[in-house]
Tab-separated table of N, CA and C in Angstrom:
chain	number	residue	atom	x	y	z
I	599	MET	N	-61.123	27.397	-162.461
I	599	MET	CA	-62.625	28.174	-163.046
I	599	MET	C	-62.493	29.357	-161.809
I	600	THR	N	-63.231	30.548	-162.358
I	600	THR	CA	-64.257	31.434	-161.938
I	600	THR	C	-65.056	31.304	-161.257
I	601	VAL	N	-65.678	31.065	-160.954
I	601	VAL	CA	-67.022	31.082	-160.027
I	601	VAL	C	-68.176	32.049	-159.720
I	602	ALA	N	-69.038	32.579	-160.535
I	602	ALA	CA	-69.518	33.971	-159.832
I	602	ALA	C	-70.975	33.483	-160.213
I	603	VAL	N	-72.125	34.179	-158.630
I	603	VAL	CA	-73.773	34.623	-158.581
I	603	VAL	C	-73.788	35.449	-158.672
I	604	ARG	N	-75.087	35.669	-159.279
I	604	ARG	CA	-75.463	36.754	-159.396
I	604	ARG	C	-76.644	37.058	-159.149
I	605	ASN	N	-77.110	38.150	-157.907
I	605	ASN	CA	-78.486	38.002	-157.174
I	605	ASN	C	-78.931	39.097	-158.449
I	606	GLU	N	-79.973	38.199	-158.569
I	606	GLU	CA	-81.604	38.742	-158.383
I	606	GLU	C	-82.618	37.919	-157.665
I	607	PRO	N	-83.795	39.370	-158.526
I	607	PRO	CA	-84.897	39.665	-158.538
I	607	PRO	C	-85.692	37.671	-157.609
I	608	GLU	N	-85.619	37.719	-156.334
I	608	GLU	CA	-86.692	36.530	-156.527
I	608	GLU	C	-87.284	35.225	-157.204
I	609	ASP	N	-88.256	36.398	-158.426
I	609	ASP	CA	-88.817	35.433	-159.345
I	609	ASP	C	-88.214	34.555	-160.348
I	610	PHE	N	-86.774	35.397	-160.248
I	610	PHE	CA	-86.074	34.689	-161.774
I	610	PHE	C	-84.719	33.745	-160.297
I	611	ASP	N	-84.455	32.200	-161.446
I	611	ASP	CA	-83.342	31.638	-160.715
I	611	ASP	C	-81.869	32.839	-161.387
I	612	SER	N	-80.941	32.278	-160.280
I	612	SER	CA	-79.410	32.950	-160.080
I	612	SER	C	-79.133	32.376	-160.938
I	613	THR	N	-78.363	32.923	-162.039
I	613	THR	CA	-77.279	32.362	-162.782
I	613	THR	C	-75.655	31.976	-162.114
I	614	VAL	N	-75.727	31.349	-162.926
I	614	VAL	CA	-74.370	29.978	-162.265
I	614	VAL	C	-73.387	31.206	-163.778
I	615	MET	N	-72.313	31.997	-163.971
I	615	MET	CA	-71.323	32.361	-164.176
I	615	MET	C	-70.071	31.855	-164.175
I	616	VAL	N	-69.918	31.032	-165.109
I	616	VAL	CA	-68.650	30.069	-164.932
I	616	VAL	C	-67.476	30.686	-166.354
I	617	SER	N	-65.926	30.577	-165.333
I	617	SER	CA	-65.456	31.540	-166.878
I	617	SER	C	-64.728	31.138	-166.782
I	618	ARG	N	-64.352	30.058	-168.395
I	618	ARG	CA	-63.158	29.122	-168.611
I	618	ARG	C	-61.986	29.406	-170.040
I	619	SER	N	-61.357	29.051	-169.870
I	619	SER	CA	-60.009	29.702	-170.438
I	619	SER	C	-59.962	28.804	-171.669
I	620	SER	N	-59.641	29.084	-172.876
I	620	SER	CA	-59.542	27.350	-173.226
I	620	SER	C	-58.133	27.971	-173.487
I	621	ALA	N	-57.210	28.094	-172.897
I	621	ALA	CA	-55.123	27.855	-172.258
I	621	ALA	C	-55.706	27.335	-171.432
I	622	THR	N	-56.753	26.996	-170.765
I	622	THR	CA	-56.044	25.910	-168.894
I	622	THR	C	-56.612	24.703	-169.658
I	623	ASN	N	-57.240	25.163	-170.496
I	623	ASN	CA	-58.250	23.221	-170.797
I	623	ASN	C	-57.268	22.947	-172.019
I	624	CYS	N	-55.910	23.009	-172.034
I	624	CYS	CA	-55.624	21.875	-173.614
I	624	CYS	C	-53.904	21.445	-173.038
I	625	VAL	N	-54.412	20.533	-173.934
I	625	VAL	CA	-52.806	19.739	-173.313
I	625	VAL	C	-52.338	18.882	-174.237
I	626	LEU	N	-51.342	18.404	-174.419
I	626	LEU	CA	-50.008	17.658	-175.829
I	626	LEU	C	-50.325	16.768	-175.654
I	627	VAL	N	-50.876	16.019	-176.024
I	627	VAL	CA	-51.165	14.485	-176.869
I	627	VAL	C	-49.288	14.716	-177.195
I	628	LEU	N	-49.256	13.489	-176.708
I	628	LEU	CA	-48.732	12.360	-178.165
I	628	LEU	C	-49.051	11.096	-178.971
I	629	PRO	N	-47.719	10.659	-179.319
I	629	PRO	CA	-47.593	9.376	-180.748
I	629	PRO	C	-48.705	8.283	-179.343
I	630	ASP	N	-48.629	7.716	-178.274
I	630	ASP	CA	-48.919	6.721	-177.602
I	630	ASP	C	-50.359	6.903	-176.893
I	631	GLY	N	-50.529	8.568	-176.808
I	631	GLY	CA	-52.400	9.069	-175.969
I	631	GLY	C	-52.002	9.540	-174.695
I	632	SER	N	-50.182	8.953	-174.359
I	632	SER	CA	-50.608	10.300	-173.371
I	632	SER	C	-50.770	11.186	-173.410
I	633	GLU	N	-50.623	12.160	-172.471
I	633	GLU	CA	-51.534	13.547	-171.916
I	633	GLU	C	-50.655	14.948	-171.559
I	634	TYR	N	-49.777	15.522	-171.837
I	634	TYR	CA	-49.240	16.693	-170.894
I	634	TYR	C	-50.648	18.229	-170.812
I	635	PRO	N	-51.058	18.033	-169.351
I	635	PRO	CA	-51.245	19.846	-169.568
I	635	PRO	C	-50.179	20.970	-169.857
I	636	LEU	N	-50.872	21.692	-170.800
I	636	LEU	CA	-49.870	22.630	-170.518
I	636	LEU	C	-51.519	24.423	-169.764
I	637	SER	N	-49.616	25.005	-169.413
I	637	SER	CA	-50.385	26.369	-168.841
I	637	SER	C	-50.114	27.336	-170.184
I	638	THR	N	-50.387	27.942	-169.406
I	638	THR	CA	-50.383	29.570	-170.500
I	638	THR	C	-49.399	29.942	-171.303
I	639	ASP	N	-47.998	28.614	-170.810
I	639	ASP	CA	-46.926	29.647	-171.358
I	639	ASP	C	-45.769	28.342	-170.687
I	640	THR	N	-45.102	27.963	-171.529
I	640	THR	CA	-44.725	25.976	-171.036
I	640	THR	C	-43.381	26.414	-172.524
I	641	ILE	N	-42.683	25.765	-171.395
I	641	ILE	CA	-41.289	25.158	-172.783
I	641	ILE	C	-41.474	23.605	-172.448
I	642	LEU	N	-41.127	23.161	-173.561
I	642	LEU	CA	-40.970	22.294	-173.807
I	642	LEU	C	-39.514	21.725	-174.132
I	643	GLY	N	-38.852	20.147	-174.347
I	643	GLY	CA	-37.623	20.101	-174.316
I	643	GLY	C	-37.847	18.127	-173.653
I	644	ARG	N	-36.313	17.953	-174.138
I	644	ARG	CA	-35.959	17.082	-173.263
I	644	ARG	C	-35.935	16.798	-171.539
I	645	ARG	N	-35.155	18.364	-171.016
I	645	ARG	CA	-34.538	18.676	-169.928
I	645	ARG	C	-34.826	19.853	-170.432
I	646	PRO	N	-35.896	21.140	-169.804
I	646	PRO	CA	-36.155	21.891	-170.522
I	646	PRO	C	-35.534	22.969	-169.109
I	647	ASP	N	-34.808	24.314	-169.532
I	647	ASP	CA	-33.590	24.683	-168.205
I	647	ASP	C	-35.665	25.420	-167.260
I	648	ALA	N	-35.718	26.118	-166.564
I	648	ALA	CA	-36.076	26.725	-165.580
I	648	ALA	C	-36.734	27.711	-165.681
I	649	SER	N	-37.563	28.174	-165.666
I	649	SER	CA	-37.508	30.041	-166.478
I	649	SER	C	-38.627	30.353	-165.051
I	650	PRO	N	-38.399	31.652	-164.757
I	650	PRO	CA	-39.186	32.321	-163.753
I	650	PRO	C	-40.173	32.183	-164.521
I	651	HIS	N	-41.467	32.215	-164.295
I	651	HIS	CA	-42.976	32.983	-164.387
I	651	HIS	C	-43.809	32.045	-165.396
I	652	VAL	N	-43.190	30.703	-165.719
I	652	VAL	CA	-43.005	29.927	-166.879
I	652	VAL	C	-42.780	27.936	-166.744
I	653	GLN	N	-43.767	27.626	-167.480
I	653	GLN	CA	-44.077	25.407	-166.579
I	653	GLN	C	-43.066	25.382	-167.919
I	654	THR	N	-42.896	23.987	-166.770
I	654	THR	CA	-41.509	23.655	-167.782
I	654	THR	C	-42.149	22.744	-168.103
I	655	LEU	N	-41.752	21.594	-169.595
I	655	LEU	CA	-42.708	20.325	-169.432
I	655	LEU	C	-41.488	19.670	-170.035
I	656	ALA	N	-40.995	17.983	-169.669
I	656	ALA	CA	-40.410	17.774	-169.883
I	656	ALA	C	-41.232	16.122	-170.317
I	657	LEU	N	-40.642	16.281	-171.868
I	657	LEU	CA	-41.666	15.437	-172.896
I	657	LEU	C	-40.636	14.060	-172.802
I	658	PRO	N	-41.212	12.798	-172.725
I	658	PRO	CA	-40.811	11.635	-173.424
I	658	PRO	C	-40.065	11.473	-174.709
I	659	ASP	N	-38.775	10.957	-174.860
I	659	ASP	CA	-38.432	10.932	-176.897
I	659	ASP	C	-37.735	9.881	-177.518
I	660	ALA	N	-38.036	8.281	-177.776
I	660	ALA	CA	-37.847	7.700	-177.942
I	660	ALA	C	-37.130	7.881	-179.685
I	661	THR	N	-37.595	8.228	-179.288
I	661	THR	CA	-37.262	9.187	-181.287
I	661	THR	C	-35.474	9.945	-180.748
I	662	LYS	N	-35.438	10.392	-179.860
I	662	LYS	CA	-34.190	10.838	-179.599
I	662	LYS	C	-33.786	12.362	-180.046
I	663	THR	N	-35.423	12.751	-180.825
I	663	THR	CA	-34.401	14.039	-181.536
I	663	THR	C	-35.068	15.051	-181.294
I	664	LEU	N	-35.345	15.143	-179.624
I	664	LEU	CA	-35.389	16.876	-178.938
I	664	LEU	C	-34.097	17.112	-178.072
I	665	SER	N	-34.466	18.761	-179.053
I	665	SER	CA	-33.523	20.261	-177.765
I	665	SER	C	-33.704	19.168	-175.657
I	666	ARG	N	-32.793	19.635	-175.563
I	666	ARG	CA	-33.005	19.806	-174.307
I	666	ARG	C	-33.922	20.941	-173.463
I	667	THR	N	-34.028	22.001	-174.395
I	667	THR	CA	-34.743	22.859	-174.045
I	667	THR	C	-35.402	23.268	-175.988
I	668	HIS	N	-36.572	22.936	-176.557
I	668	HIS	CA	-36.462	22.774	-177.740
I	668	HIS	C	-36.880	23.919	-177.901
I	669	ALA	N	-38.472	23.718	-177.514
I	669	ALA	CA	-39.741	24.764	-178.339
I	669	ALA	C	-40.371	25.503	-176.725
I	670	ARG	N	-40.907	26.764	-176.993
I	670	ARG	CA	-41.789	27.588	-176.312
I	670	ARG	C	-43.081	27.514	-177.052
I	671	ILE	N	-44.945	26.881	-177.271
I	671	ILE	CA	-45.909	27.308	-176.381
I	671	ILE	C	-45.915	28.309	-175.351
I	672	TRP	N	-46.995	28.886	-176.301
I	672	TRP	CA	-48.144	29.854	-175.095
I	672	TRP	C	-49.636	30.187	-176.153
I	673	TYR	N	-50.294	30.400	-175.214
I	673	TYR	CA	-51.397	31.101	-175.077
I	673	TYR	C	-51.741	33.042	-176.331
I	674	ASP	N	-51.720	33.326	-175.979
I	674	ASP	CA	-52.052	34.879	-176.277
I	674	ASP	C	-52.971	35.524	-176.584
I	675	GLY	N	-54.366	35.222	-175.995
I	675	GLY	CA	-55.914	35.442	-175.240
I	675	GLY	C	-56.113	35.543	-176.760
I	676	THR	N	-55.562	34.513	-178.018
I	676	THR	CA	-56.371	34.037	-179.085
I	676	THR	C	-56.217	33.637	-179.850
I	677	HIS	N	-54.465	33.037	-179.268
I	677	HIS	CA	-53.707	31.945	-180.539
I	677	HIS	C	-53.513	30.633	-179.274
I	678	TRP	N	-53.127	29.882	-179.563
I	678	TRP	CA	-51.638	29.628	-178.846
I	678	TRP	C	-50.792	29.589	-180.992
I	679	CYS	N	-48.907	30.138	-179.362
I	679	CYS	CA	-48.389	30.574	-180.295
I	679	CYS	C	-46.865	29.193	-179.809
I	680	LEU	N	-46.043	29.105	-181.280
I	680	LEU	CA	-44.939	27.570	-180.931
I	680	LEU	C	-44.211	29.528	-181.718
I	681	GLU	N	-43.062	28.825	-180.543
I	681	GLU	CA	-41.669	29.703	-181.289
I	681	GLU	C	-40.263	28.357	-180.984
I	682	ASP	N	-39.673	28.306	-181.472
I	682	ASP	CA	-38.609	27.023	-182.038
I	682	ASP	C	-37.423	28.068	-181.059
I	683	LEU	N	-36.983	27.415	-179.720
I	683	LEU	CA	-35.832	28.159	-179.467
I	683	LEU	C	-34.090	27.650	-179.562
I	684	GLY	N	-34.301	27.569	-181.185
I	684	GLY	CA	-33.086	27.173	-181.667
I	684	GLY	C	-32.350	25.824	-181.437
I	685	SER	N	-33.000	24.879	-180.775
I	685	SER	CA	-33.149	23.177	-181.489
I	685	SER	C	-32.297	22.552	-182.240
I	686	VAL	N	-32.547	21.867	-182.218
I	686	VAL	CA	-30.856	21.184	-183.577
I	686	VAL	C	-31.763	20.523	-184.668
I	687	ASN	N	-32.789	20.115	-184.253
I	687	ASN	CA	-33.819	19.248	-184.918
I	687	ASN	C	-35.007	20.135	-185.535
I	688	GLY	N	-35.268	21.408	-185.247
I	688	GLY	CA	-36.483	22.547	-185.713
I	688	GLY	C	-37.379	21.606	-185.072
I	689	VAL	N	-38.398	22.694	-185.264
I	689	VAL	CA	-39.794	22.635	-185.418
I	689	VAL	C	-41.097	22.803	-186.828
I	690	SER	N	-41.966	21.950	-186.811
I	690	SER	CA	-42.883	21.867	-187.733
I	690	SER	C	-43.952	22.321	-187.381
I	691	VAL	N	-45.008	22.602	-188.473
I	691	VAL	CA	-46.226	22.555	-187.764
I	691	VAL	C	-46.845	21.659	-189.811
I	692	LEU	N	-47.834	20.812	-188.727
I	692	LEU	CA	-47.914	19.761	-189.869
I	692	LEU	C	-49.640	20.216	-190.325
I	693	ALA	N	-50.324	20.687	-191.354
I	693	ALA	CA	-50.821	21.255	-192.205
I	693	ALA	C	-51.611	19.901	-192.913
I	694	GLU	N	-53.217	19.872	-192.749
I	694	GLU	CA	-54.251	18.401	-192.350
I	694	GLU	C	-53.547	17.794	-193.719
I	695	ASP	N	-53.449	17.850	-195.105
I	695	ASP	CA	-52.313	17.922	-195.943
I	695	ASP	C	-51.760	16.761	-195.669
I	696	ASN	N	-50.662	17.059	-194.630
I	696	ASN	CA	-49.121	16.573	-194.162
I	696	ASN	C	-48.215	16.949	-194.069
I	697	THR	N	-48.174	17.788	-195.535
I	697	THR	CA	-47.108	19.049	-196.088
I	697	THR	C	-46.889	19.761	-193.985
I	698	GLU	N	-45.435	19.879	-194.041
I	698	GLU	CA	-44.438	20.843	-193.436
I	698	GLU	C	-44.404	21.776	-193.182
I	699	ARG	N	-44.197	22.895	-192.303
I	699	ARG	CA	-43.527	24.036	-192.613
I	699	ARG	C	-43.293	24.362	-191.010
I	700	VAL	N	-41.830	24.266	-192.301
I	700	VAL	CA	-41.150	24.557	-190.407
I	700	VAL	C	-41.141	26.006	-190.515
I	701	LEU	N	-40.782	26.013	-188.877
I	701	LEU	CA	-40.830	27.411	-188.169
I	701	LEU	C	-38.998	27.650	-187.982
I	702	ASP	N	-38.891	29.075	-188.529
I	702	ASP	CA	-37.855	29.880	-188.387
I	702	ASP	C	-37.561	30.124	-186.704
I	703	ALA	N	-36.081	29.885	-186.181
I	703	ALA	CA	-36.077	29.798	-184.848
I	703	ALA	C	-35.940	30.897	-184.470
I	704	GLY	N	-37.171	31.573	-183.597
I	704	GLY	CA	-36.985	32.637	-182.296
I	704	GLY	C	-38.158	33.227	-183.265
I	705	VAL	N	-38.659	32.829	-183.912
I	705	VAL	CA	-40.258	33.361	-184.955
I	705	VAL	C	-41.348	32.737	-183.731
I	706	ALA	N	-41.911	34.288	-182.811
I	706	ALA	CA	-43.159	33.418	-183.155
I	706	ALA	C	-44.962	33.221	-183.363
I	707	THR	N	-44.871	32.305	-183.518
I	707	THR	CA	-46.219	31.581	-184.945
I	707	THR	C	-47.136	31.130	-184.457
I	708	PRO	N	-48.482	32.165	-184.995
I	708	PRO	CA	-49.530	31.499	-184.100
I	708	PRO	C	-49.997	30.153	-184.993
I	709	LEU	N	-50.692	28.983	-184.201
I	709	LEU	CA	-50.578	28.360	-184.735
I	709	LEU	C	-52.044	27.257	-185.071
I	710	MET	N	-52.035	27.719	-186.297
I	710	MET	CA	-53.105	27.622	-187.450
I	710	MET	C	-52.965	25.727	-187.332
I	711	SER	N	-52.684	26.258	-187.054
I	711	SER	CA	-52.721	23.531	-187.124
I	711	SER	C	-52.686	23.069	-185.989
I	712	PRO	N	-53.363	22.090	-185.069
I	712	PRO	CA	-53.325	21.634	-183.698
I	712	PRO	C	-51.721	20.324	-184.111
I	713	ARG	N	-51.508	20.097	-185.130
I	713	ARG	CA	-50.801	18.754	-185.044
I	713	ARG	C	-49.617	20.081	-185.499
I	714	PHE	N	-48.045	19.508	-184.383
I	714	PHE	CA	-46.860	20.078	-185.422
I	714	PHE	C	-44.865	18.987	-184.478
I	715	LYS	N	-44.360	19.031	-184.900
I	715	LYS	CA	-43.208	18.339	-184.386
I	715	LYS	C	-42.046	18.955	-183.928
I	716	LEU	N	-41.706	18.520	-183.532
I	716	LEU	CA	-40.432	18.976	-182.011
I	716	LEU	C	-40.025	18.193	-182.840
I	717	GLY	N	-38.801	17.995	-183.378
I	717	GLY	CA	-37.549	17.388	-183.906
I	717	GLY	C	-38.703	16.105	-185.273
I	718	THR	N	-38.838	14.676	-185.033
I	718	THR	CA	-39.367	13.821	-184.889
I	718	THR	C	-40.394	13.571	-184.679
I	719	LEU	N	-40.817	14.272	-183.021
I	719	LEU	CA	-41.553	13.839	-182.173
I	719	LEU	C	-43.339	14.302	-182.471
I	720	GLU	N	-44.043	13.472	-183.361
I	720	GLU	CA	-45.275	14.151	-183.656
I	720	GLU	C	-46.217	14.043	-182.432
I	721	VAL	N	-46.470	16.330	-182.277
I	721	VAL	CA	-47.594	16.580	-180.526
I	721	VAL	C	-48.963	16.735	-181.637
I	722	THR	N	-50.034	16.934	-180.143
I	722	THR	CA	-51.091	17.264	-180.645
I	722	THR	C	-51.401	17.937	-179.214
I	723	LEU	N	-52.054	19.226	-179.903
I	723	LEU	CA	-52.380	20.707	-178.832
I	723	LEU	C	-54.072	20.066	-179.044
I	724	ALA	N	-54.561	19.410	-178.053
I	724	ALA	CA	-55.856	19.489	-177.903
I	724	ALA	C	-56.819	19.282	-176.546
I	725	VAL	N	-58.456	18.917	-176.415
I	725	VAL	CA	-59.077	19.537	-175.361
I	725	VAL	C	-59.242	18.576	-175.170
I	726	PRO	N	-58.025	17.771	-173.621
I	726	PRO	CA	-58.312	16.462	-172.498
I	726	PRO	C	-59.550	16.113	-173.265
I	727	SER	N	-59.031	14.240	-172.878
I	727	SER	CA	-60.362	13.755	-172.678
I	727	SER	C	-60.850	13.095	-171.242
I	728	ALA	N	-62.165	13.175	-171.511
I	728	ALA	CA	-62.788	13.299	-170.094
I	728	ALA	C	-62.843	11.749	-168.817
């Protein structure tokens, strides 16, 4: 969080301006309610390969349908985007009516829904609980 104080004449109170990025305030929520913080660029999987300048996030997967390096999620400054990194069981985005849209591997897709599946593991992109 960046905080800047603007100096004004004495008859005005100082205003504190806070810069908040939705990218740094989001988490992935698993079906059991556990939350995993995201950076602006994160590789998801069972045991994702390390990559410079990119966070890796190993997710527990009782379904055993996650690939080692499954997907990438990142914030482009406007939207969260999702990409299947050639996983065995795919990535799909869930609409409000629960219809699934399967993503093509290697294609960056802006998320229009906070819910998606990595294999059969359903996750939700959310603001963390207090």
